[in-house]
Amino acid sequence: MLQQLSRAARIILVGAPGAGKGTQTERLIRRFPQLSSISSGDLLRSNVRSRTPLGIQAEAKMKTGALLPDTMMVRLIINELNLRGWLVPDTIMPYTVNFTAPGAESLLESVDDVFIPSPFRTSKYNYSESPSASFILDGFPRTAAQAKQIDEIVPINLVVNIKTPTDVILDRICNRWVHEPSGRVYNTTFNAPRVAGIDDITGEPLVQRADDSPEVWTARLKKFEETSAPLLEHYDKKSVLWTVNGNSSDEISPRLFDEFARRFAH
Ligand code: AMP
């Protein structure tokens, strides 16, 4: 079932690695086609490939896995929203709701042309409230500083905190087997290969990734808790934080769809 949005959704999914953020993003986009995903990692990789000045600067840091400077990341996201026509600098606003001369409304070709002046008067940008200017940010913001900066320009209006118990995530990861040449992933509890330890398609052996060990994942999950806490706190203060609990993606999706539709599709 496809659902239309009635207002712009600007959302972020926060969830531990292994909690199924990617799955929920894909499902949301399939059900609400006006949503699109903007991934900071993908944008960076595309800048690196095209050898832009930003890409050249970013490349070395990305190789080490270190985070890039907050202002650089905010600039990257603003630039992307700008390219998509969802965010325009204040000075070159051709059609705005409070800038339109009497009778000039007919110049607007679609609702996409209506830009709502930002309530933050310090902002130099205006963002679109059209449902087609809806997005899920993936990988951004990663820090409270990034969240604060982007909120002053284009406020995020829903942050979904996906909570899956740690032991459930660990259990899922430790049951994961991969066919390395193809990247096919199996799980012995819910997506088992036909023959244990053997790839369905090629008949070749499956392996467990060295970094899929409980020790590595416990450390990774702890790190996630530490870094996400200030972000969640920021959005809780803004009253846009919504938490969903569930042990699997299939348990979480219907709850997420209902809440999302309640907020953006009525
Ligand atoms: P990802 O594909 O999201 O894992 O991002 C790949 C790399 O890009 C990360 O390891 C960081 O070096 C950089 N990166 C992506 N998003 C951000 C962000 N929001 N803040 C800082 N660095 C980022």
XYZ file of C-alpha atoms and ligand atoms in Angstrom:
289
model
C 0.000 0.000 0.000
C 1.373 3.405 -1.009
C 0.625 6.411 1.174
C 0.767 10.113 0.327
C 2.182 12.625 2.778
C 0.262 15.731 3.761
C 3.268 17.679 5.014
C 7.029 17.577 4.772
C 8.705 14.891 6.861
C 12.311 15.554 7.822
C 13.363 12.559 9.757
C 16.268 10.708 11.271
C 16.444 7.118 12.442
C 18.707 6.483 15.401
C 19.512 2.888 16.234
C 22.391 0.683 17.244
C 24.303 -1.115 14.515
C 22.370 -4.319 13.866
C 19.025 -2.786 14.934
C 17.815 -2.679 11.339
C 17.918 1.025 10.498
C 18.635 0.275 6.837
C 15.694 -2.103 6.620
C 13.277 0.430 8.148
C 14.542 3.182 5.840
C 13.953 1.016 2.747
C 10.489 0.020 3.916
C 9.466 3.606 4.723
C 10.583 4.789 1.296
C 8.712 1.984 -0.437
C 5.485 2.795 1.413
C 5.808 6.596 1.315
C 7.327 7.310 -2.111
C 7.622 11.051 -1.451
C 10.378 10.260 1.051
C 13.946 9.948 -0.122
C 17.058 9.002 1.738
C 20.074 11.281 1.942
C 23.176 9.476 3.129
C 26.116 11.554 4.318
C 28.511 8.656 3.646
C 27.259 8.310 0.048
C 27.525 12.070 -0.539
C 31.088 12.040 0.761
C 32.069 9.047 -1.351
C 30.636 10.733 -4.436
C 32.703 13.877 -3.659
C 35.793 11.722 -3.236
C 35.179 10.034 -6.598
C 34.654 13.357 -8.383
C 37.768 14.841 -6.752
C 35.947 17.934 -5.456
C 37.900 20.117 -2.996
C 35.686 18.769 -0.203
C 36.209 15.199 -1.389
C 39.972 15.593 -1.450
C 39.935 16.989 2.088
C 37.589 14.255 3.305
C 39.342 11.261 1.772
C 42.239 10.766 4.177
C 40.045 11.119 7.277
C 37.415 8.749 5.950
C 40.073 6.089 5.418
C 40.848 6.133 9.124
C 37.142 6.048 10.039
C 37.472 9.348 11.926
C 34.568 11.776 11.899
C 34.821 14.797 9.612
C 34.463 18.348 10.968
C 30.902 19.338 11.874
C 30.845 22.468 9.719
C 32.000 20.516 6.680
C 29.237 17.960 7.190
C 26.560 20.612 7.672
C 27.727 22.338 4.502
C 27.532 19.068 2.587
C 23.935 18.406 3.664
C 22.803 21.989 3.019
C 24.342 21.832 -0.426
C 22.440 18.633 -1.206
C 19.106 20.056 0.020
C 19.827 23.149 -2.020
C 20.518 21.089 -5.173
C 17.213 19.306 -4.694
C 15.444 22.662 -4.453
C 14.208 22.123 -0.903
C 16.294 24.805 0.741
C 17.063 28.176 -0.782
C 19.227 31.043 0.453
C 17.077 33.913 1.707
C 18.326 36.402 -0.870
C 17.367 34.482 -4.001
C 13.871 33.513 -3.045
C 11.752 34.112 -6.119
C 8.419 33.037 -4.674
C 7.742 33.091 -0.991
C 4.482 33.219 0.823
C 5.187 36.583 2.385
C 7.010 37.988 -0.622
C 4.228 37.526 -3.145
C 2.615 40.619 -4.569
C -1.219 40.677 -4.625
C -2.461 38.555 -7.492
C 0.933 37.004 -8.037
C -0.102 33.698 -6.448
C -1.020 32.437 -9.902
C 2.675 32.508 -10.748
C 3.182 29.532 -8.479
C 3.206 26.486 -10.672
C 2.944 23.980 -7.889
C 3.008 23.755 -4.149
C 6.708 22.924 -4.515
C 7.311 26.573 -5.297
C 6.075 27.718 -1.905
C 8.853 28.225 0.566
C 8.041 28.817 4.175
C 10.310 31.386 5.760
C 12.293 29.782 8.521
C 10.970 30.612 11.980
C 14.598 30.995 13.035
C 15.179 34.526 11.845
C 18.923 34.148 12.213
C 18.865 31.601 9.383
C 19.952 32.652 5.940
C 17.826 29.910 4.366
C 14.203 29.087 3.711
C 13.002 25.520 3.511
C 10.154 23.949 1.611
C 7.192 22.535 3.543
C 5.974 20.669 0.469
C 5.439 16.926 1.104
C 7.810 16.233 -1.797
C 10.602 17.911 0.194
C 10.607 14.973 2.614
C 13.723 13.085 3.544
C 15.354 10.590 5.848
C 18.878 11.534 6.784
C 21.205 8.564 6.998
C 24.492 8.899 8.881
C 23.851 12.544 9.755
C 23.783 14.165 12.268
C 26.332 12.101 14.173
C 27.027 14.692 16.894
C 24.907 17.093 18.956
C 26.782 20.003 17.342
C 25.709 18.848 13.864
C 22.136 18.431 15.107
C 22.075 21.967 16.527
C 23.478 23.489 13.347
C 21.112 21.715 10.965
C 18.101 22.450 13.189
C 18.768 26.157 12.870
C 18.555 25.890 9.105
C 16.003 23.174 8.478
C 14.440 21.671 11.592
C 14.180 17.893 11.796
C 10.580 17.100 12.742
C 10.807 13.436 13.747
C 13.601 11.413 15.298
C 12.871 7.714 15.561
C 14.816 5.953 18.263
C 14.844 2.258 17.351
C 15.388 0.209 20.486
C 16.217 -3.449 20.226
C 17.547 -5.226 23.322
C 21.322 -5.754 23.218
C 21.048 -9.512 23.712
C 18.706 -9.749 20.714
C 21.191 -7.867 18.521
C 24.100 -9.987 19.748
C 22.125 -13.147 19.165
C 21.317 -12.083 15.613
C 24.913 -11.134 14.806
C 26.412 -14.290 16.243
C 24.085 -16.397 14.093
C 25.168 -14.592 10.946
C 26.967 -16.525 8.210
C 28.177 -15.016 4.960
C 29.132 -16.245 1.525
C 32.171 -14.056 1.057
C 32.510 -14.008 -2.751
C 28.912 -12.766 -3.252
C 28.237 -11.035 0.093
C 25.078 -13.150 0.613
C 24.124 -13.137 4.280
C 22.287 -15.902 6.144
C 21.044 -16.176 9.686
C 20.664 -19.563 11.312
C 17.544 -18.469 13.223
C 15.439 -16.649 10.633
C 17.087 -17.016 7.224
C 19.001 -20.289 7.363
C 20.772 -21.754 4.330
C 19.186 -24.963 2.996
C 22.269 -26.904 4.131
C 24.044 -25.678 7.267
C 27.311 -23.907 6.428
C 26.734 -24.005 2.638
C 25.680 -21.221 0.231
C 22.307 -21.995 -1.445
C 23.341 -20.740 -4.882
C 26.955 -21.849 -5.355
C 27.277 -24.705 -2.845
C 30.408 -23.021 -1.498
C 31.179 -22.835 2.243
C 29.857 -20.007 4.426
C 32.041 -18.235 6.982
C 31.530 -16.088 10.074
C 33.176 -12.663 9.933
C 35.986 -12.215 12.412
C 34.439 -8.937 13.569
C 31.052 -10.583 14.144
C 32.250 -11.827 17.535
C 30.318 -11.003 20.733
C 33.326 -9.067 22.129
C 33.663 -6.796 19.107
C 29.914 -6.198 19.012
C 29.567 -5.514 22.719
C 32.220 -2.798 22.362
C 30.553 -1.417 19.227
C 27.159 -1.232 20.946
C 28.627 0.480 23.999
C 30.292 3.090 21.784
C 26.967 3.666 20.045
C 25.186 4.253 23.390
C 27.783 6.857 24.330
C 27.697 8.792 21.073
C 23.941 8.664 20.561
C 23.015 9.872 24.068
C 23.727 13.605 23.438
C 21.919 13.452 20.086
C 18.833 11.875 21.636
C 18.905 14.410 24.434
C 19.007 17.270 21.925
C 15.939 15.975 20.092
C 14.097 15.084 23.265
C 14.386 18.726 24.327
C 12.930 19.741 20.945
C 10.022 17.313 21.547
C 10.540 15.475 18.256
C 11.899 12.240 19.728
C 9.785 9.088 19.418
C 10.981 5.697 20.643
C 9.932 2.366 19.183
C 10.764 -0.939 20.855
C 10.948 -4.260 19.088
C 12.930 -7.460 18.758
C 12.851 -7.613 14.984
C 12.374 -5.391 11.950
C 9.004 -7.038 11.292
C 7.843 -6.108 14.776
C 9.078 -2.528 14.434
C 7.838 -1.677 10.912
C 4.061 -1.656 11.572
C 4.562 0.513 14.680
C 6.763 2.896 12.737
C 4.346 3.060 9.777
C 1.406 3.858 12.084
C 3.215 6.609 13.921
C 4.693 8.062 10.762
C 1.297 8.111 9.010
C -0.339 9.648 12.086
C 2.146 12.517 11.988
C 2.635 13.083 8.274
C -0.082 11.425 6.218
C -3.333 12.781 7.630
P 29.145 6.003 6.643
O 28.955 5.482 5.247
O 27.910 6.676 7.179
O 29.678 4.958 7.586
O 30.266 7.140 6.569
C 31.570 6.873 6.102
C 32.554 7.877 6.702
O 32.196 9.199 6.334
C 32.603 7.894 8.219
O 33.477 6.926 8.727
C 33.102 9.311 8.492
O 34.499 9.414 8.256
C 32.407 10.111 7.412
N 31.091 10.622 7.871
C 29.863 10.271 7.380
N 28.880 10.950 8.004
C 29.492 11.747 8.903
C 29.006 12.700 9.873
N 27.692 12.942 10.039
N 29.923 13.355 10.619
C 31.244 13.135 10.469
N 31.760 12.262 9.594
C 30.902 11.561 8.808
